[in-house]
mmCIF file of C-alpha atoms in Angstrom:
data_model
loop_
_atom_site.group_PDB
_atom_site.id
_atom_site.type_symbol
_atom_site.label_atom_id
_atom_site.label_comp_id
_atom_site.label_asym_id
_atom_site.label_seq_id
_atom_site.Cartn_x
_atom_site.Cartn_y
_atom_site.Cartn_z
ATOM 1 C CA UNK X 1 -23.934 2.276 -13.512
ATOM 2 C CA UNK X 2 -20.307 2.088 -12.383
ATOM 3 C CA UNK X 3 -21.165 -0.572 -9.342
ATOM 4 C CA UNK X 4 -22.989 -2.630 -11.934
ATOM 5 C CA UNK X 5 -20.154 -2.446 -14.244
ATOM 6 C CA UNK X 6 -17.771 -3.392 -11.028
ATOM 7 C CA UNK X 7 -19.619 -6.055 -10.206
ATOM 8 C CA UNK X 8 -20.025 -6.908 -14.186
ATOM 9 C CA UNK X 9 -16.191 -7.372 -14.368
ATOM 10 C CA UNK X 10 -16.345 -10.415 -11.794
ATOM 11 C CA UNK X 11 -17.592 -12.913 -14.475
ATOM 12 C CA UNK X 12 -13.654 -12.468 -15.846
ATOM 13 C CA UNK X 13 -13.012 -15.573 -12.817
ATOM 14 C CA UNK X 14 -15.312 -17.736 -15.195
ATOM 15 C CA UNK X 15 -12.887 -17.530 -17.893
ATOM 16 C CA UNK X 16 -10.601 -20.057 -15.103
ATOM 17 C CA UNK X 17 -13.199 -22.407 -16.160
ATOM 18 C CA UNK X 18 -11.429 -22.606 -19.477
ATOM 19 C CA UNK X 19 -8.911 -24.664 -18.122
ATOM 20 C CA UNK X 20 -11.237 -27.182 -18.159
ATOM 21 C CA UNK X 21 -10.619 -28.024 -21.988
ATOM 22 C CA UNK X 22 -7.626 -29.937 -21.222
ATOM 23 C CA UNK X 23 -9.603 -32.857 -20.113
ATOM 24 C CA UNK X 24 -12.774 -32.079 -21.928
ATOM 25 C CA UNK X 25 -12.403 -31.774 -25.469
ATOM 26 C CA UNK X 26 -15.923 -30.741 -26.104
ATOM 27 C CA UNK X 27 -16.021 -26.936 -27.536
ATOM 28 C CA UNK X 28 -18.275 -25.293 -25.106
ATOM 29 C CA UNK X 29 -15.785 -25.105 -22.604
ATOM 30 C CA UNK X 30 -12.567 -22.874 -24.881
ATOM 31 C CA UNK X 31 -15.785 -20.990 -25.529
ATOM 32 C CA UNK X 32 -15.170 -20.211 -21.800
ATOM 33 C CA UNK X 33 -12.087 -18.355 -22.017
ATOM 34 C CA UNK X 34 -14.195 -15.654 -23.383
ATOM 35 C CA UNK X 35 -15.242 -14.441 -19.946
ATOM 36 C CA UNK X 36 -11.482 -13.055 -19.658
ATOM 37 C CA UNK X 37 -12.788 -10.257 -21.935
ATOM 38 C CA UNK X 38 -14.972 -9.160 -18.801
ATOM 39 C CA UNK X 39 -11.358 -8.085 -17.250
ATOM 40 C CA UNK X 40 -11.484 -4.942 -19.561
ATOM 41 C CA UNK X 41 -13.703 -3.534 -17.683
ATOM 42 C CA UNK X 42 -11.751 -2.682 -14.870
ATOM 43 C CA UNK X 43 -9.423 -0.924 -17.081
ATOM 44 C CA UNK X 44 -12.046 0.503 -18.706
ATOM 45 C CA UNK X 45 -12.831 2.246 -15.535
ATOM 46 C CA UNK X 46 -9.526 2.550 -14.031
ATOM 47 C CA UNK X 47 -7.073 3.027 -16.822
ATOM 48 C CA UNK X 48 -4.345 5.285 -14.759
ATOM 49 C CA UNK X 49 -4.168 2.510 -12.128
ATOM 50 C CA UNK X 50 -3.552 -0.242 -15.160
ATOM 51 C CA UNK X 51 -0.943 1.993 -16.567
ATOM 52 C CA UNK X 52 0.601 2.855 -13.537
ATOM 53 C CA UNK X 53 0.507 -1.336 -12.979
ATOM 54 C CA UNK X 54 2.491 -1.566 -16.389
ATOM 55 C CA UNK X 55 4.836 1.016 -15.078
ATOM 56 C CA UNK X 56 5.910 -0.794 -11.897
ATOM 57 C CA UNK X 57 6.279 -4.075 -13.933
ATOM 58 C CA UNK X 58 9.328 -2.572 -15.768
ATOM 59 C CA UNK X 59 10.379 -1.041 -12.337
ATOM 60 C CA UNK X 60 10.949 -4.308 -11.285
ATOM 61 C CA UNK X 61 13.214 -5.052 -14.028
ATOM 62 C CA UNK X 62 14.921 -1.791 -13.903
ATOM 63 C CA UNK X 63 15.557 -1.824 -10.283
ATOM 64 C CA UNK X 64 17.248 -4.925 -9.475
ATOM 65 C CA UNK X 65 19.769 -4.237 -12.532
ATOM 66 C CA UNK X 66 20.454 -0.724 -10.805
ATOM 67 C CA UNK X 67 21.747 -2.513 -7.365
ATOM 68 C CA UNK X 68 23.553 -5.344 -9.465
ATOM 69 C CA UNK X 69 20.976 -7.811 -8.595
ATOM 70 C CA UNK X 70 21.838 -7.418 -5.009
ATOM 71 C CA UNK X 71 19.172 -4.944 -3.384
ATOM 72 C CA UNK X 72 19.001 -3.401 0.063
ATOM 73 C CA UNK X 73 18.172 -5.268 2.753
ATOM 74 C CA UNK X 74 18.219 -5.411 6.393
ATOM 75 C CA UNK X 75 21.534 -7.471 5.866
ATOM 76 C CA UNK X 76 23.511 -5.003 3.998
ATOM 77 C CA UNK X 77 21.559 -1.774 4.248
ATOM 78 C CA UNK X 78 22.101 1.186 7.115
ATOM 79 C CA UNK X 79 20.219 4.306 7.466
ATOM 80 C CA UNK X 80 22.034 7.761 6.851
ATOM 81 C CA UNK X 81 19.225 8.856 8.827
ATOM 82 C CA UNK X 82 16.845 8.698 11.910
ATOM 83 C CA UNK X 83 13.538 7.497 11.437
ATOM 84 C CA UNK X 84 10.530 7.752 13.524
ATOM 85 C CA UNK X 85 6.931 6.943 12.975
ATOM 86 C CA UNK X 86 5.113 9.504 11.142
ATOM 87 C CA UNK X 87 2.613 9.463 13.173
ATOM 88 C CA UNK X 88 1.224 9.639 17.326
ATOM 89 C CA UNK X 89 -0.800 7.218 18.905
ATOM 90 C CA UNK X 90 -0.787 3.704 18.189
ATOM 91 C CA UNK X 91 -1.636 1.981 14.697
ATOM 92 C CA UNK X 92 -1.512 -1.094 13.439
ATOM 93 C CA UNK X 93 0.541 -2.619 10.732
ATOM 94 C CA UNK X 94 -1.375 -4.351 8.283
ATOM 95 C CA UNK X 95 0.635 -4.684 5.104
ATOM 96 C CA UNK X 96 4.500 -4.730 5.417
ATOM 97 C CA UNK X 97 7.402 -6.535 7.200
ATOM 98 C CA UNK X 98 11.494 -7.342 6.519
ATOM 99 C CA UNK X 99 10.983 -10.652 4.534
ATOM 100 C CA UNK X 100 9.372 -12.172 2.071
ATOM 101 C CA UNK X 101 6.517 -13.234 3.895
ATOM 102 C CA UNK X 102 5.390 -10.028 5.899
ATOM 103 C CA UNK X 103 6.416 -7.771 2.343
ATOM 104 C CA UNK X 104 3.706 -5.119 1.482
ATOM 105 C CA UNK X 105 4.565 -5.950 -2.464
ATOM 106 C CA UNK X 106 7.820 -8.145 -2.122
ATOM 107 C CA UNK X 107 8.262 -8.201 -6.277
ATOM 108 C CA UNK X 108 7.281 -4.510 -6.407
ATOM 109 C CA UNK X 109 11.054 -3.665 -5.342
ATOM 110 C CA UNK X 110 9.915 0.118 -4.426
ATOM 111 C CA UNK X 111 7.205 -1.535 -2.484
ATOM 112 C CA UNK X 112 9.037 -4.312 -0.873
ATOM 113 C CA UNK X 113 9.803 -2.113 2.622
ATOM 114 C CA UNK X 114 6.505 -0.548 2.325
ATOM 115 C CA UNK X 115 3.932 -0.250 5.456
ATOM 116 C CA UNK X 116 0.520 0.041 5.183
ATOM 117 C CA UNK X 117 -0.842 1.623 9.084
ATOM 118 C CA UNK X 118 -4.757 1.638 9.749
ATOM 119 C CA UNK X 119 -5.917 2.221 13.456
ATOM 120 C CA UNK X 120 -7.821 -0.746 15.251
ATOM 121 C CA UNK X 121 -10.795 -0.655 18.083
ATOM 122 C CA UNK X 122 -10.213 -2.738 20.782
ATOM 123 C CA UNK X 123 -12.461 -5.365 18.743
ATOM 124 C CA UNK X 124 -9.778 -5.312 15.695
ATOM 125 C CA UNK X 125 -12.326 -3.447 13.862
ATOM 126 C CA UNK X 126 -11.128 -0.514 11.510
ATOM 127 C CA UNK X 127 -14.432 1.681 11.720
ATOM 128 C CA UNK X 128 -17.883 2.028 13.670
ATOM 129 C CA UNK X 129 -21.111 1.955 11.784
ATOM 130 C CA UNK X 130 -20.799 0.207 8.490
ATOM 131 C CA UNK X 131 -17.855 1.417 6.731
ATOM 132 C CA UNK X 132 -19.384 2.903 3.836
ATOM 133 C CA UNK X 133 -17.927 7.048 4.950
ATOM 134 C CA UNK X 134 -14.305 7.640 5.085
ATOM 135 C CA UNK X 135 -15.262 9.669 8.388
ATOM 136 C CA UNK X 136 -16.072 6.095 9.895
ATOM 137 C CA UNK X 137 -12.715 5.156 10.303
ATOM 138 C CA UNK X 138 -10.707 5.662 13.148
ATOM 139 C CA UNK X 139 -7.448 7.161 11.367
ATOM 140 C CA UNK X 140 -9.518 9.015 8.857
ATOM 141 C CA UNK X 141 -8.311 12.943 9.197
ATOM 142 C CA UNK X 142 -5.634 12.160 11.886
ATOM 143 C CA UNK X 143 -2.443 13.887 11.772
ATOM 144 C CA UNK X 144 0.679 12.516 9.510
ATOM 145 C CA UNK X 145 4.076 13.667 11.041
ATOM 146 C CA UNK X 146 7.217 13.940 8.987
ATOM 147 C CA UNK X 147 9.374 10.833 9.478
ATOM 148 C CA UNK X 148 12.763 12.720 9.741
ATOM 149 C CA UNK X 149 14.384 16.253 8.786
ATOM 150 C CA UNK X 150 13.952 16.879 4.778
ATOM 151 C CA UNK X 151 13.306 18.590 2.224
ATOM 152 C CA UNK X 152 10.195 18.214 0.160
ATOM 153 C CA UNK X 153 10.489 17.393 -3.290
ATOM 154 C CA UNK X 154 6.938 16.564 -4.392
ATOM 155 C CA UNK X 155 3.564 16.866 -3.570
ATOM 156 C CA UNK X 156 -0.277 16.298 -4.838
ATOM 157 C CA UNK X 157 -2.757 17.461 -3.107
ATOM 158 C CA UNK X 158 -5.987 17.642 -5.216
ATOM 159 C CA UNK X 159 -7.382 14.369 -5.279
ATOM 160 C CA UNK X 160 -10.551 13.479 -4.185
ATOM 161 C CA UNK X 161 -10.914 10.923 -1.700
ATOM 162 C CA UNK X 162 -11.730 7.528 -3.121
ATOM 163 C CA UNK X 163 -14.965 5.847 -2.339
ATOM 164 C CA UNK X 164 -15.196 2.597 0.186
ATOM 165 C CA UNK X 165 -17.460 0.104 0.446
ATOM 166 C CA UNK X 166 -16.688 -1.553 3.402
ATOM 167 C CA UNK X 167 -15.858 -4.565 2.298
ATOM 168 C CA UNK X 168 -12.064 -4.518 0.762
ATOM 169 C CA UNK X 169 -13.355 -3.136 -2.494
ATOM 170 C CA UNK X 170 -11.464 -0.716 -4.425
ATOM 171 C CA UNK X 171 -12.533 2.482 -6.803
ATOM 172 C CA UNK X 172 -9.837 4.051 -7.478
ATOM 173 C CA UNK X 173 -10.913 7.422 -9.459
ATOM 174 C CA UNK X 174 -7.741 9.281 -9.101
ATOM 175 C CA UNK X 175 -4.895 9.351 -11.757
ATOM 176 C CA UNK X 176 -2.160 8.504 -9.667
ATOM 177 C CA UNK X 177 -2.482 5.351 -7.195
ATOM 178 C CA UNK X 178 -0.787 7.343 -4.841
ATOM 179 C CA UNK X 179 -3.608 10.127 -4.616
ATOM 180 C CA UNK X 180 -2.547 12.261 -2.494
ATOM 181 C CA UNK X 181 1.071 12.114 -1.669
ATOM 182 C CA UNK X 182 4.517 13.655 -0.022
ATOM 183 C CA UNK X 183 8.311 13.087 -1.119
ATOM 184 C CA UNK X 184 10.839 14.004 1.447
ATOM 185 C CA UNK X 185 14.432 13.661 0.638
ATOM 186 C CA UNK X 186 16.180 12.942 3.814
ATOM 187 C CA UNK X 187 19.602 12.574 2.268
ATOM 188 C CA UNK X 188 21.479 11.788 -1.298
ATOM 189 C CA UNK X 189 19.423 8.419 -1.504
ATOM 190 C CA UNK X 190 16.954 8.470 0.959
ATOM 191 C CA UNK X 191 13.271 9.397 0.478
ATOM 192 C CA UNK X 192 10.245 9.022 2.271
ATOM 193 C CA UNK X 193 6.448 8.466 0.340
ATOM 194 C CA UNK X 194 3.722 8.966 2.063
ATOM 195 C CA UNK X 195 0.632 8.386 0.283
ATOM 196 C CA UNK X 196 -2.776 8.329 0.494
ATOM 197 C CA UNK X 197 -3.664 11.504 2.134
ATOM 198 C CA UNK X 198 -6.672 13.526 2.748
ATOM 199 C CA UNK X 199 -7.657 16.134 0.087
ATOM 200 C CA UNK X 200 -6.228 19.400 0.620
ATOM 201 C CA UNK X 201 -4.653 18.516 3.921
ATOM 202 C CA UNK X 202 -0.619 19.131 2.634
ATOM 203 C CA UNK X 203 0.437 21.903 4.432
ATOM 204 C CA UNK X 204 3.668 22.007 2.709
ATOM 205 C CA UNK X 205 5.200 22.756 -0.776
ATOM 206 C CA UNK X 206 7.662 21.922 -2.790
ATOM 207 C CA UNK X 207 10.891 23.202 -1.787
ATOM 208 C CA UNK X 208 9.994 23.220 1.988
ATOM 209 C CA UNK X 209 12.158 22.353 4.792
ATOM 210 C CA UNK X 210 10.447 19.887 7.258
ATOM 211 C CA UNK X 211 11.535 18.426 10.341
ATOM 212 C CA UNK X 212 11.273 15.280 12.035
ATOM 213 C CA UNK X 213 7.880 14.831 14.016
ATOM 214 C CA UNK X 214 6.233 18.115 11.976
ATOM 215 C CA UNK X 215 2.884 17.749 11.560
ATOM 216 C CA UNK X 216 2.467 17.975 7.278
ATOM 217 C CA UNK X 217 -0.877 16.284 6.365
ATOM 218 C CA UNK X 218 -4.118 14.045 7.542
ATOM 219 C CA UNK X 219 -4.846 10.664 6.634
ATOM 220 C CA UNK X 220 -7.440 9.788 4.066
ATOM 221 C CA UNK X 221 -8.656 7.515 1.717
ATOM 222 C CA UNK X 222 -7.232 9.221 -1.839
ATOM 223 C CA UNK X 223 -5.607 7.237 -4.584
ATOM 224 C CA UNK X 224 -5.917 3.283 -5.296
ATOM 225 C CA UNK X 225 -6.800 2.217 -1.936
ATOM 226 C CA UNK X 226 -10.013 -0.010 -0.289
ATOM 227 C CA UNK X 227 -9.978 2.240 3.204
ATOM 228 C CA UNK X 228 -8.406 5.124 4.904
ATOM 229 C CA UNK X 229 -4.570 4.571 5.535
ATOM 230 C CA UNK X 230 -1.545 5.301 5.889
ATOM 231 C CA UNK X 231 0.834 4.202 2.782
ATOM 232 C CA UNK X 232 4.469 4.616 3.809
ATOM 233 C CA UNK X 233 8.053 3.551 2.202
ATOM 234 C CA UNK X 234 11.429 4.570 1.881
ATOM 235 C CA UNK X 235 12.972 4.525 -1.546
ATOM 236 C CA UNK X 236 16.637 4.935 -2.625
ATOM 237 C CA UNK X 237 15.660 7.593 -5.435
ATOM 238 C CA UNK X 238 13.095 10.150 -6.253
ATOM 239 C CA UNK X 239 11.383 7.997 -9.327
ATOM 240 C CA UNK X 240 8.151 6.041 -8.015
ATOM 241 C CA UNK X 241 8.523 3.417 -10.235
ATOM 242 C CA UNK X 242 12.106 2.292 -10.803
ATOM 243 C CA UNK X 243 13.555 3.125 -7.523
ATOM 244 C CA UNK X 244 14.539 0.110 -4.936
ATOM 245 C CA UNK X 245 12.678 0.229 -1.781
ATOM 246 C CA UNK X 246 14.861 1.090 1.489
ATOM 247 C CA UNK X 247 14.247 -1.337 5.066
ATOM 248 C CA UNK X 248 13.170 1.269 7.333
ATOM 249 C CA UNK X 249 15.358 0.747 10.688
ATOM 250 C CA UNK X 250 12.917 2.836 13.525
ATOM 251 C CA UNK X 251 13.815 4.823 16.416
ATOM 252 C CA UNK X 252 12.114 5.351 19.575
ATOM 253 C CA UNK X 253 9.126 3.043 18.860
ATOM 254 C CA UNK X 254 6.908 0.268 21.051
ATOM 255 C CA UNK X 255 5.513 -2.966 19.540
ATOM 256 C CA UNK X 256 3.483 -5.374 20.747
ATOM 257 C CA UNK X 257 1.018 -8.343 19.228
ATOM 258 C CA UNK X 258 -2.257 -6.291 17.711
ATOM 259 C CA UNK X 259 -5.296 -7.696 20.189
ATOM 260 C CA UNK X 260 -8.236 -9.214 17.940
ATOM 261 C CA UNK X 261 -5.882 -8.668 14.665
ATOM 262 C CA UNK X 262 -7.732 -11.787 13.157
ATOM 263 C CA UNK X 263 -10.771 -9.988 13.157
ATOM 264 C CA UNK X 264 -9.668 -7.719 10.931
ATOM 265 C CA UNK X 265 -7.494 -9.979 8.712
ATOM 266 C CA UNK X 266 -8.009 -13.748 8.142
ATOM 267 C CA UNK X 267 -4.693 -14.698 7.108
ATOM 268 C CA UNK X 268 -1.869 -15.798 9.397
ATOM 269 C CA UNK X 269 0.572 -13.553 11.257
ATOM 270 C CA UNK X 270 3.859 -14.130 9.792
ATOM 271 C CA UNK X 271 6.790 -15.110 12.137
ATOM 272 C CA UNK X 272 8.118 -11.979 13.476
ATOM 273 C CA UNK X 273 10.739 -11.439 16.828
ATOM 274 C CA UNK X 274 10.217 -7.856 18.371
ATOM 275 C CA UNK X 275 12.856 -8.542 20.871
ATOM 276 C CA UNK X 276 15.502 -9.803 17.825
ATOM 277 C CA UNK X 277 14.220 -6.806 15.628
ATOM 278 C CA UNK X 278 13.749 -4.124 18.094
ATOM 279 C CA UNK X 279 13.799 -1.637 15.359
ATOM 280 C CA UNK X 280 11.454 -2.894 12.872
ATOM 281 C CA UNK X 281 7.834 -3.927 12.577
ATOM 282 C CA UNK X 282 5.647 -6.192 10.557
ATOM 283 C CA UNK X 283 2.045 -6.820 9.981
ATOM 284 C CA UNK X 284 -0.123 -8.104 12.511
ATOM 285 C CA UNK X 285 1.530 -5.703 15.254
ATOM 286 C CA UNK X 286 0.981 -2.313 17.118
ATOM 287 C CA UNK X 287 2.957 0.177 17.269
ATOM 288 C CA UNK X 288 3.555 3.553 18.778
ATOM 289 C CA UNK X 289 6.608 5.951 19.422
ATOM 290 C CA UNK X 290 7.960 5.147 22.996
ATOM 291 C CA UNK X 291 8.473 9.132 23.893
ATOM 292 C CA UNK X 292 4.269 9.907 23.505
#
């Protein structure tokens, strides 16, 4: 019943068809806009993810008058801290860069520094079989390393893992798009998210000390999210919503052109110097700590 009510929602696009009236005066098509109303069904059957939507629109009205209208940015932003990858091996970026273009959620100002990290066959595929089992994807249950020393400040951990479909589709059943998540403070205005993690993997609480490299959770597939990842940002304050998202300047770390990306994602690489930005990444690349 939910799939048909999914798939239900989809004649919303036909409302677009309303535009239409402008040069046609004829009735029939305003009677078009009605197929807006199908839209309502995906908050009837994800109504924490639309409120959590309506929560990070006043974010981003909050958080640029916090920083003066003059947010971090590579340009006049430095790290009280050293970062590595919170993770071994090598994974892919495939949301997430410095600028505009490469931006996970550029207008989402907690977002804007935000990396999304899958891991990619030598084929640029995400999974084997058809992608329809979280356990068919190559990062599913792999280990998630703390990104620095910390202390951890919040954590859910009893979220079921959200169901894929294999083909981008999201059912987000959880009541935080986050699902399963970790907040490390680093330092006074410094903290790292990571989200979207296996159910009862945390193996910390709140109040623990962590250190940088520690192995504190598996990836999974919890929260709003299409396939197992690896959601990860830096944010200047504790609050999800309002904070202003931190550029996350990388130590130790290799980076390289992902083989076969375009086989996993059809739109264009954005413009993106390795050997200018040795410290940063940006979708469409690999990358791996240098000292594994």
């Amino acid at each position: 019943m939910k799939l048909f009510l999914k798939r239900l929602s989809r004649l919303q696009y036909l409302g677009l068809l309303g535009f239409l009236h402008i040069f046609f005066k004829h009735s029939f098509w305003r009677y078009l806009w009605l197929f807006f109303l199908f839209g309502f069904i995906d908050i009837f059957l994800q109504p924490y993810a639309f409120i959590q939507s309506m929560a990070q629109v006043i974010g981003m009205v909050i958080a640029p008058i916090k920083h003066g209208f003059n947010p971090p940015s590579p340009n006049n932003y430095t790290h009280t801290v050293n970062y590595r990858l919170p993770f071994n091996g090598t994974y892919t970026v495939v949301n997430g860069g410095i600028n505009r273009k490469s931006s996970h959620s550029w207008s989402i100002q907690t977002q804007r520094y935000a990396y999304d990290f899958i891991m990619l066959d030598q084929e640029g595929h995400s999974h084997k079989n058809d992608g329809t089992s979280v356990s068919d994807y190559y990062c599913y249950g792999q280990p998630i390393l703390a990104p620095a020393d910390g202390r951890v400040i919040e954590v859910e951990n009893h979220y079921k893992d959200s169901r894929v479909f294999g083909n981008g589709q999201v059912d987000c059943t959880a009541k935080d798009i986050r699902g399963n998540y970790i907040l490390i403070q680093h330092a006074k205005k410094e903290y790292s998210l990571l989200a979207h993690l296996k159910p009862q993997s945390i193996n910390v609480t709140v109040g623990d000390t962590v250190s940088a490299g520690q192995v504190i959770a598996l990836c999974g597939n919890s929260g709003n999210t299409s396939e197992p990842h690896l959601h990860f940002h830096l944010q200047d304050t504790p609050d999800f919503y309002s904070s202003s998202g931190l550029p996350i300047y990388f130590y130790g770390i290799k980076i390289s052109p992902a083989p076969y990306y375009k086989n996993y994602d059809s739109r264009p690489i954005p413009p993106f110097n390795p050997i200018e930005n040795p410290h940063y990444i940006s979708r469409g690349y690999e990358v791996s700590p240098s000292d594994v």
